[in-house]
Coordinates of C-alpha atoms in Angstrom, one line a residue:
Chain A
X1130 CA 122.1 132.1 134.3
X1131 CA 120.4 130.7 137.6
X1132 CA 119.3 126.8 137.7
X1133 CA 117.1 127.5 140.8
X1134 CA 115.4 130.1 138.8
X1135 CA 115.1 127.8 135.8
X1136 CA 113.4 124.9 138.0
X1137 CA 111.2 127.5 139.8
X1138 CA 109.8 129.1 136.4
X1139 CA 109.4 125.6 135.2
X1140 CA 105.7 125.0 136.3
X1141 CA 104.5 128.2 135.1
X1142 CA 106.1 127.3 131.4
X1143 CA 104.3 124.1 131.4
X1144 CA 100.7 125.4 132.4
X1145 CA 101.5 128.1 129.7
X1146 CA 102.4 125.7 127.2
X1147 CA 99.4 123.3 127.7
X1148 CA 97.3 126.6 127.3
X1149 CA 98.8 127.7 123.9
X1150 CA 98.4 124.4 122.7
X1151 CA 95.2 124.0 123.3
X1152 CA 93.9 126.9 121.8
X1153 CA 96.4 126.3 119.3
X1154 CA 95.1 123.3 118.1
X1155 CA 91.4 124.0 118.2
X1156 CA 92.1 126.7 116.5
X1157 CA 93.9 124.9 114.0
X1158 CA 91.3 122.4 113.9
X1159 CA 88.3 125.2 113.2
X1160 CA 91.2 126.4 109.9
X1161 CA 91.3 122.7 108.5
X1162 CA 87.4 122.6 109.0
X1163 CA 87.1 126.2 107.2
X1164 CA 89.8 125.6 104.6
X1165 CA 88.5 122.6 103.5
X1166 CA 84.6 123.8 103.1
X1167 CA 85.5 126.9 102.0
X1168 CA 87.8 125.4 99.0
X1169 CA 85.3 123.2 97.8
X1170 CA 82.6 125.8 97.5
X1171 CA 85.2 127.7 96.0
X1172 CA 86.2 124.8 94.0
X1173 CA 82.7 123.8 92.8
X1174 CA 81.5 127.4 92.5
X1175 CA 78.4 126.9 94.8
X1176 CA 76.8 131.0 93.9
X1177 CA 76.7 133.6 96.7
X1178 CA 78.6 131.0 99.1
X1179 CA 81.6 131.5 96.9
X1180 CA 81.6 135.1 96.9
X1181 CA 81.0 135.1 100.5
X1182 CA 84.0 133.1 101.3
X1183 CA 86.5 135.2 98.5
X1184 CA 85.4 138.3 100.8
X1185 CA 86.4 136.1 103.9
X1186 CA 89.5 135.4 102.4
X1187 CA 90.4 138.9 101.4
X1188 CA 89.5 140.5 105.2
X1189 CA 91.2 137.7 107.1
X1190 CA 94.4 137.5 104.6
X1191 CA 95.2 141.2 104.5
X1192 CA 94.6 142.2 108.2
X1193 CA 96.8 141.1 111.6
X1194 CA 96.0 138.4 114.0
X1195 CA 96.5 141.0 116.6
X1196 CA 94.2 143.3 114.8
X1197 CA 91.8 140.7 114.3
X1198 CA 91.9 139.7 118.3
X1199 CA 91.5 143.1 119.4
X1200 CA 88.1 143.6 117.4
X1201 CA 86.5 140.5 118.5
X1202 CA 88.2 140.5 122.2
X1203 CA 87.6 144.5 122.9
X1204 CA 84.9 145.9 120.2
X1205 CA 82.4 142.9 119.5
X1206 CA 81.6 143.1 123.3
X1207 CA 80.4 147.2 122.8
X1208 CA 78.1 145.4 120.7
X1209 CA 76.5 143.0 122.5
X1210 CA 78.5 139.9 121.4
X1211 CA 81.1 139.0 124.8
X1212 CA 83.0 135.9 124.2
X1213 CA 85.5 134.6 126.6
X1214 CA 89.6 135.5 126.2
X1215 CA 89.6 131.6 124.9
X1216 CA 87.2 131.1 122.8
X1217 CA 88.5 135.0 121.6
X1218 CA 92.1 133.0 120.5
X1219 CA 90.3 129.6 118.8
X1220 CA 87.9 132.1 117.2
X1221 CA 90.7 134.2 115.9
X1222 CA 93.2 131.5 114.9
X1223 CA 90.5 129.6 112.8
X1224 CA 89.5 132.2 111.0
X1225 CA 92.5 133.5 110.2
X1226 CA 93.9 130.0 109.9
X1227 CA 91.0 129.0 108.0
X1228 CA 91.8 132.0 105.2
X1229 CA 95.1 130.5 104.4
X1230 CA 93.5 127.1 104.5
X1231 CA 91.2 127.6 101.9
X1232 CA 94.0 128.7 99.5
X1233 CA 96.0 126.2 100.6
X1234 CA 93.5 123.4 99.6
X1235 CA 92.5 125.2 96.5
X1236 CA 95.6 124.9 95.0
X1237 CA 96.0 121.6 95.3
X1238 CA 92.4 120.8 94.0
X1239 CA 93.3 122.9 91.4
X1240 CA 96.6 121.3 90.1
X1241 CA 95.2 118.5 89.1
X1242 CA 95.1 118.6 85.6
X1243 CA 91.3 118.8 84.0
X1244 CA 92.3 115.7 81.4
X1245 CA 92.4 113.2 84.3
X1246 CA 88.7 114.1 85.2
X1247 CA 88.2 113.6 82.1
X1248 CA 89.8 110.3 81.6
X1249 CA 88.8 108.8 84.6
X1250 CA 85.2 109.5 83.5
X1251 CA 85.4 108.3 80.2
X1252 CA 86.8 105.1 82.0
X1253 CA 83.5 104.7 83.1
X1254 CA 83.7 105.8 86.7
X1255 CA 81.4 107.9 88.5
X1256 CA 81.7 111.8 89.5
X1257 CA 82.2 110.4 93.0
X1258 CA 84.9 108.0 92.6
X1259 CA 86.7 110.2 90.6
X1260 CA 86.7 112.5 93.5
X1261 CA 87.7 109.9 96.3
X1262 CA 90.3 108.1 93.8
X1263 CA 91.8 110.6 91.7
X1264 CA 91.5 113.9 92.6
X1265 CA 91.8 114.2 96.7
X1266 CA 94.6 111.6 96.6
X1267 CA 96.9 113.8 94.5
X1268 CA 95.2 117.0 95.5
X1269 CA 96.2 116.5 99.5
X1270 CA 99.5 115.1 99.3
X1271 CA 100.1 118.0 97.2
X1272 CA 98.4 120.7 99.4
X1273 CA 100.9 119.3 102.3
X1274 CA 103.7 121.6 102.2
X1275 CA 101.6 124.3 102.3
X1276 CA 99.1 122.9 105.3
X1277 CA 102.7 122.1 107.4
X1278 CA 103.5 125.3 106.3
X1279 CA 100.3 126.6 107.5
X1280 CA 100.9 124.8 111.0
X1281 CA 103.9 126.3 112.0
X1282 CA 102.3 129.7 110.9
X1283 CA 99.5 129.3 113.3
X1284 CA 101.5 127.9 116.1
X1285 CA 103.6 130.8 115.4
X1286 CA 100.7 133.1 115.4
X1287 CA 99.6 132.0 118.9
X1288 CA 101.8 134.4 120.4
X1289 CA 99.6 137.7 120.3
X1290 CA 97.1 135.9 122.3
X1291 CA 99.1 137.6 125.6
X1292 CA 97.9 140.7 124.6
X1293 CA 94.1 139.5 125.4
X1294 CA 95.5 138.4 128.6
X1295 CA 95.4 134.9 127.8
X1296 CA 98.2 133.6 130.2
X1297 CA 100.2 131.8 127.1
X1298 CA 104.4 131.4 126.8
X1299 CA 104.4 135.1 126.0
X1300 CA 102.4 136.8 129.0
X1301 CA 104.0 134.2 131.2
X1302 CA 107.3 135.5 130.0
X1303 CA 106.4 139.1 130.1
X1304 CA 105.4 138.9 132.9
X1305 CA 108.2 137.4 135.4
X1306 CA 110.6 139.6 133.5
X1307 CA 108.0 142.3 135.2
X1308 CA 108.2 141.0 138.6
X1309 CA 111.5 139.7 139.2
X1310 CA 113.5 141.3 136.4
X1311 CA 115.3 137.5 136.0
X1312 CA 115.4 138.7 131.9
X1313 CA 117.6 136.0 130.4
X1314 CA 115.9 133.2 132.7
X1315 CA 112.6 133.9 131.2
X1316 CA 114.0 134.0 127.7
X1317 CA 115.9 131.4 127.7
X1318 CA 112.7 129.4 128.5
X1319 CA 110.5 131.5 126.3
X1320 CA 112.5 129.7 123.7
X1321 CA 113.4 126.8 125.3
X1322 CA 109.3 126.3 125.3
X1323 CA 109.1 127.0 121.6
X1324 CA 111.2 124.9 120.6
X1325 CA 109.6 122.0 122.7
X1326 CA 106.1 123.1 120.7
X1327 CA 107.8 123.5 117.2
X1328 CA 110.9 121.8 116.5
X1329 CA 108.6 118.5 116.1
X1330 CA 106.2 119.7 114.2
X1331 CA 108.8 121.0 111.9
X1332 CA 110.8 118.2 111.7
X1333 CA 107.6 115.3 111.6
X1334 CA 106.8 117.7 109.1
X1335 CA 109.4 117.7 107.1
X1336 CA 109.5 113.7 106.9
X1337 CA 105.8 113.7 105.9
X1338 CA 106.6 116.4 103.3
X1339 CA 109.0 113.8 101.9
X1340 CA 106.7 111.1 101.9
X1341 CA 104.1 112.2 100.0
X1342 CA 105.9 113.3 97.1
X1343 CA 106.1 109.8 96.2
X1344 CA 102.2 110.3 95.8
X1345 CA 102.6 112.7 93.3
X1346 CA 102.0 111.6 89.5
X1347 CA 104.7 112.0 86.9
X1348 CA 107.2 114.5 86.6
Chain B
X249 CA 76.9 156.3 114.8
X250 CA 77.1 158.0 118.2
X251 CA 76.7 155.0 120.2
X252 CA 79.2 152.7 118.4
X253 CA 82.0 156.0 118.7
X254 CA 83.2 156.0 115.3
X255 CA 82.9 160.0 116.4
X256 CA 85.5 160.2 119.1
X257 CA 87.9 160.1 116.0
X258 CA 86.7 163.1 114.4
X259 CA 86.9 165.2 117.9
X260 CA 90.9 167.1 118.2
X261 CA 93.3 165.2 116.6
X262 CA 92.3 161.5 117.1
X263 CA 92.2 160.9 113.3
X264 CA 95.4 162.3 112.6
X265 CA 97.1 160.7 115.9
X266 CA 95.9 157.1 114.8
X267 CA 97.0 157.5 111.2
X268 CA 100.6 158.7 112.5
X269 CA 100.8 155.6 114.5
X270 CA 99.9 153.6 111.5
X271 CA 102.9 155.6 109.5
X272 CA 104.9 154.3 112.2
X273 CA 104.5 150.3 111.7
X274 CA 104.6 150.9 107.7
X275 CA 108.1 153.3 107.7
X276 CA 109.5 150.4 110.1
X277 CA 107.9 147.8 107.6
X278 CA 109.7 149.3 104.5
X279 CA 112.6 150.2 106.2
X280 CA 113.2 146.2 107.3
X281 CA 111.5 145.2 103.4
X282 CA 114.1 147.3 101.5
X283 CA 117.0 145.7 103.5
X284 CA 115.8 142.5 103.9
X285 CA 115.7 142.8 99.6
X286 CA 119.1 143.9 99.1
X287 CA 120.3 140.7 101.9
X288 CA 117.7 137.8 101.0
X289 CA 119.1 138.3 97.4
X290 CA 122.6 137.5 98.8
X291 CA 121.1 135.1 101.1
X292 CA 119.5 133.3 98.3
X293 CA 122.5 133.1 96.1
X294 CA 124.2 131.9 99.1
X295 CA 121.6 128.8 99.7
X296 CA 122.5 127.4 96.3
X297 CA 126.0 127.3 96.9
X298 CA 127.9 123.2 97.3
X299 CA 129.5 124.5 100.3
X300 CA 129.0 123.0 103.3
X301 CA 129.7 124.6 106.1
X302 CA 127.5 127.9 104.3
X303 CA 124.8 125.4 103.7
X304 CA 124.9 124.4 107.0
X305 CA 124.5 128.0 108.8
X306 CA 121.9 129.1 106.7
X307 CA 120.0 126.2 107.4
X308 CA 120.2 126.8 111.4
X309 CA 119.2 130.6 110.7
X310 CA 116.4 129.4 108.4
X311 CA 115.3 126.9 110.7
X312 CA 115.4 129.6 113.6
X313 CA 113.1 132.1 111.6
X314 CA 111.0 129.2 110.7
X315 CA 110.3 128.6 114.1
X316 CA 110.6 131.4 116.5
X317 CA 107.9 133.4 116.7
X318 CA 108.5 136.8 116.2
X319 CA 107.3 138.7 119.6
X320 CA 109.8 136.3 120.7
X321 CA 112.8 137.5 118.7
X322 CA 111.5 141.4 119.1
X323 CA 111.8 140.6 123.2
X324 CA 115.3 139.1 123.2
X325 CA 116.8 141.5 121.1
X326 CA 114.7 144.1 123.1
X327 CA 115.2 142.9 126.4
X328 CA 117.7 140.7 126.0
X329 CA 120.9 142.9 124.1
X330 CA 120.5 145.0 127.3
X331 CA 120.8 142.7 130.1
X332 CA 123.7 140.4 128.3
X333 CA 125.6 143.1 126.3
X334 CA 124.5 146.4 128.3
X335 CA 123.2 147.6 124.5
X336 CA 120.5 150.0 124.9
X337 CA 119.0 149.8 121.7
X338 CA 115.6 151.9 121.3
X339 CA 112.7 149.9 120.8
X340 CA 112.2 150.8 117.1
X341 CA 116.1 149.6 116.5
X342 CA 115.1 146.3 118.2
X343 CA 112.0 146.0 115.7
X344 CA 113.8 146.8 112.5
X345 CA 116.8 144.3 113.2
X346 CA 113.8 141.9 113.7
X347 CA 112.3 142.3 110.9
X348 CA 115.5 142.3 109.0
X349 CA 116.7 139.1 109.7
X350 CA 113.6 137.9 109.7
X351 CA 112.9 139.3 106.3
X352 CA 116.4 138.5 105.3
X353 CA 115.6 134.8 105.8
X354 CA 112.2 135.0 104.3
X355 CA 113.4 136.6 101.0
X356 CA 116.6 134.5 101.1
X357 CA 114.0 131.5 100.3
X358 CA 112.2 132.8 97.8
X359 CA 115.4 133.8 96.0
X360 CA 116.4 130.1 96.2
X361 CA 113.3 129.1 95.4
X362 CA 113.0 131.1 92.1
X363 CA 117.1 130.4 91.1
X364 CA 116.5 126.4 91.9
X365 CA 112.9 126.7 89.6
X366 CA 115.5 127.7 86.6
X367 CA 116.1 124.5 84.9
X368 CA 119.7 123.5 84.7
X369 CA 119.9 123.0 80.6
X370 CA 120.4 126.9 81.1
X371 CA 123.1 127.5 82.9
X372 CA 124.9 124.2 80.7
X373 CA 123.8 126.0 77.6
X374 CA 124.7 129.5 78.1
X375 CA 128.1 128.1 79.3
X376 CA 128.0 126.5 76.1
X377 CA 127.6 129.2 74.3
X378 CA 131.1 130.5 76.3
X379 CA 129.1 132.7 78.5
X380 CA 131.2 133.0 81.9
X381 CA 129.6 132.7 85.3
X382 CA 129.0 136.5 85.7
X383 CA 127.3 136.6 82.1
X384 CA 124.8 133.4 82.9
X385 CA 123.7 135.3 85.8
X386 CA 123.3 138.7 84.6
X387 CA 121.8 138.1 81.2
X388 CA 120.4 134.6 81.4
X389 CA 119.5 133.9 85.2
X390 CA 119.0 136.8 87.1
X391 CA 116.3 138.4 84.2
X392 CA 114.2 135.2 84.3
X393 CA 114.0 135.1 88.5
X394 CA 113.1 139.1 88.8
X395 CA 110.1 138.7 87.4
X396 CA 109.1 135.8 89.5
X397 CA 110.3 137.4 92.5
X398 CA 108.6 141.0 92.4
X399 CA 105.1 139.5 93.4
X400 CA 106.4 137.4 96.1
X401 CA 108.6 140.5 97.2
X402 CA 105.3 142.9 96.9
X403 CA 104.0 140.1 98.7
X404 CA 106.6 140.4 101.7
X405 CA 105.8 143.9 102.3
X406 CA 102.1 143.1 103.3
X407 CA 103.4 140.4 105.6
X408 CA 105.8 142.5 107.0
X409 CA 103.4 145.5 107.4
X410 CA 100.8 143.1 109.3
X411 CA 103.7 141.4 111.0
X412 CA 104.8 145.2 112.6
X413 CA 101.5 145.7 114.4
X414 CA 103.9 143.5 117.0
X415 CA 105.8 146.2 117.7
X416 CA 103.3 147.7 120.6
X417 CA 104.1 144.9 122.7
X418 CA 108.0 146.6 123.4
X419 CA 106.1 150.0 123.8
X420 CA 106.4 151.7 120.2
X421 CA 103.0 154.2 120.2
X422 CA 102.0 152.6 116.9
X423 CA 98.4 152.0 115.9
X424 CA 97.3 150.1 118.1
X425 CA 98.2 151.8 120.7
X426 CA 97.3 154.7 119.9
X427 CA 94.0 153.7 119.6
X428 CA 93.8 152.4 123.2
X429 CA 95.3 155.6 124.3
X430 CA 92.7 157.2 122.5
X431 CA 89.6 154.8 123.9
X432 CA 91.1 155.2 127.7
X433 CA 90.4 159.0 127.2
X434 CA 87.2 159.1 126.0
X435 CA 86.1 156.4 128.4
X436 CA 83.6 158.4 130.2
X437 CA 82.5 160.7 126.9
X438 CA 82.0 157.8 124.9
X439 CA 81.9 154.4 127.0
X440 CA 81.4 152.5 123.1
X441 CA 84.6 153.8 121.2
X442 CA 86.3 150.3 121.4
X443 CA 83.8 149.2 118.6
X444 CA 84.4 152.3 116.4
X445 CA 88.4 152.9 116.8
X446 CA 89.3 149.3 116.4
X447 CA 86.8 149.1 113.9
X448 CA 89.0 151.7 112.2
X449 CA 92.3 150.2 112.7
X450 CA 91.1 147.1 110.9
X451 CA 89.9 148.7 108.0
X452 CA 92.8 150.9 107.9
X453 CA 95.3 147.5 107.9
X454 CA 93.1 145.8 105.4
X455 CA 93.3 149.2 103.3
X456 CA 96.8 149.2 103.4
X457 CA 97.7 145.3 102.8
X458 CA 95.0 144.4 100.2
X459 CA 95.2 146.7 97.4
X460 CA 99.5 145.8 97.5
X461 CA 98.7 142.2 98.4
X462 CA 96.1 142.3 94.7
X463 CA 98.9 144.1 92.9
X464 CA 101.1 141.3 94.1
X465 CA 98.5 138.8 92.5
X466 CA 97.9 140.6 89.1
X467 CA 102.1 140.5 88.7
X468 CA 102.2 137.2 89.9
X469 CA 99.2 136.2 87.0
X470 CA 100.4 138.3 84.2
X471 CA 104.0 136.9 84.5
X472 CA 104.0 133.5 85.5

């Protein structure tokens, strides 16, 4: 392995890496924004908006990102609708983000056992407060495995967006291994990158995760 | 429909071309999902074991598998084997040994996952009962986590088959790429086929991954 190759790549990394994360975390944002709309109508059973959203759901869980990209990035525009090669990755990582979101959230809202509603009302306190107090405490710090889980998924997931010629870890990698053939350079720092973007998120993940079980009633 | 080019797939052999490409991510799907199986079940056994220095390796693979995206893994052993070992593995080698230890890993899990959800009191009681080890596992444990695994495994084939449309970026004619092939030639015929023949693709995936991934969610319901 060549240093001098290493320290020459290195700018060219970083610019990729502040890319992917930004559109990486929009993106991510737009999923927490979707999940957690999406599972209280689901939640509540708000008419038509519920089956809209369980249709969502069912397209965006059981197709690929990379499927998904290539509709919005190539066909939408034969349609009239052009969106940028950015805007192509947030819109595609929310929504497919935002599919796994929803369920994410749901589950947790859904765990919670019906008698505590019930209790909690009968002690007097309104729909509201039952909400704010009872439910979304234990419903979130349940629902946090999966949303880390979720996180690292997306993250992950931001690697197809070189294939809309977004200039990402991936197309930067591709891409010198193109023109200067310096293969294990370019992968070593492919996954020296990663790791820089990951490893954190797994392990600050992991001590959250451990955390909130103390949050979590009985059992 | 002759503006949005849904009809460039029924001129020649489009149709047929595009639905050979998709046979080529699913055979490489179930090819990596049947071994990945047979391994995440050892895998799985494996993770429960006191040993350390077991425990400690398959934690560095899971965390690996966990965290590596998996173009990334598809271009090292791609790209990689060749430069450092002089290996010239075909590119539809390279995406099955992917997908094998990444499905290895992701099975592995759930195979812990389901053994740890089986409450201790079991084990102690059949080996009260003067069951040996082999005899808890075959009659007591192993019964209880099958049914809890076939949904998630059902479940592992959809992932894996959405996970494979990857596999164009090391060059295997697949879907995907067959349907770009199939849009650069019809270019001047039909300047709109992007919006029919990726239109097509995604239907075809979700066709493919939702009726298994429902199936996987009717098990999951009836046996829980």
């Amino acid at each position: 392995m060549d240093i001098k190759v290493l320290i020459d790549y290195l700018p060219l990394y970083k610019e990729a890496l502040l890319l992917t994360l930004k559109i990486g975390w929009l993106g991510i944002l737009a999923a927490l924004v979707i999940g957690i709309a999406g599972a209280a109508i689901l939640h509540f059973k708000i008419p038509v908006l519920k089956q809209i959203f369980g249709v969502y759901i069912e397209i965006f869980r059981n197709t690929p990102l990379l499927v998904q990209l290539f509709f919005i990035y190539f066909a939408l525009p034969k349609i009239g609708i052009k969106i940028s090669a950015e805007m192509c990755g947030v819109l595609g990582l929310g929504l497919l983000g935002g599919a796994y979101m929803i369920e994410t959230f749901r589950s947790g809202l859904e765990s919670i056992a019906k008698i505590q509603t019930e209790s909690a009302l009968s002690l007097g306190m309104t729909k509201g407060q039952v909400l704010v107090h009872i439910i979304l405490p234990q419903a979130l710090s349940i629902s946090v495995p999966g949303i880390l889980a979720n996180l690292i998924f997306l993250l992950k997931e931001t690697s197809v967006f070189s294939t809309i010629s977004l200039m990402d870890l991936m197309f930067t990698a591709k891409d010198l291994i193109g023109m200067y053939a310096k293969t294990i350079e370019c992968l070593f720092m492919l996954v020296v990158f990663y790791l820089i973007m990951l490893l954190p998120v797994s392990i600050i993940g992991s001590i959250i995760e451990r955390r909130v079980r103390y949050a979590e009633f009985g059992d | 429909m002759q503006s949005l080019g849904i009809d460039v797939l029924f001129k020649g052999t489009n149709m047929l071309r595009l639905l050979q490409g998709l046979w080529v991510s699913v055979a490489i799907s179930l090819i990596s999902v049947a071994f990945s199986i047979v391994l995440g079940f050892i895998v799985g056994v494996l993770m429960t074991s006191e040993n350390k220095i077991i425990k400690a390796i398959l934690r560095v693979y899971l965390e690996i598998v966990r965290i590596m995206p998996q173009m990334v893994l598809l271009f090292i052993v791609y790209f990689g084997t060749t430069r450092v070992f002089g290996w010239n593995l075909s590119a539809e080698v390279s995406a099955i040994i992917v997908f094998i230890f990444w499905g290895t890993a992701e099975m592995g899990d759930l195979v812990r996952g389901s053994l740890k959800s089986i409450p201790v009191i079991q084990y102690e009681s059949a080996k009260a009962l003067g069951l040996n080890n082999f005899q808890v596992y075959f009659h007591i444990i192993v019964p209880q986590t099958i049914r809890r695994l076939i949904p998630l495994s059902i479940n592992l084939i959809t992932r894996m088959v959405k996970t494979t449309s990857l596999v164009m970026m090391i060059g295997i004619v697949e879907v995907l790429k067959v349907a770009q092939q199939i849009i650069e030639a019809n270019r001047k015929a039909s300047p709109n086929a992007a919006f029919g023949v990726f239109l097509v693709v995604f239907i075809l995936y979700f066709l493919i991954c939702w009726p298994v991934s429902r199936l996987a969610k009717i098990l999951e319901k009836r046996w829980a």
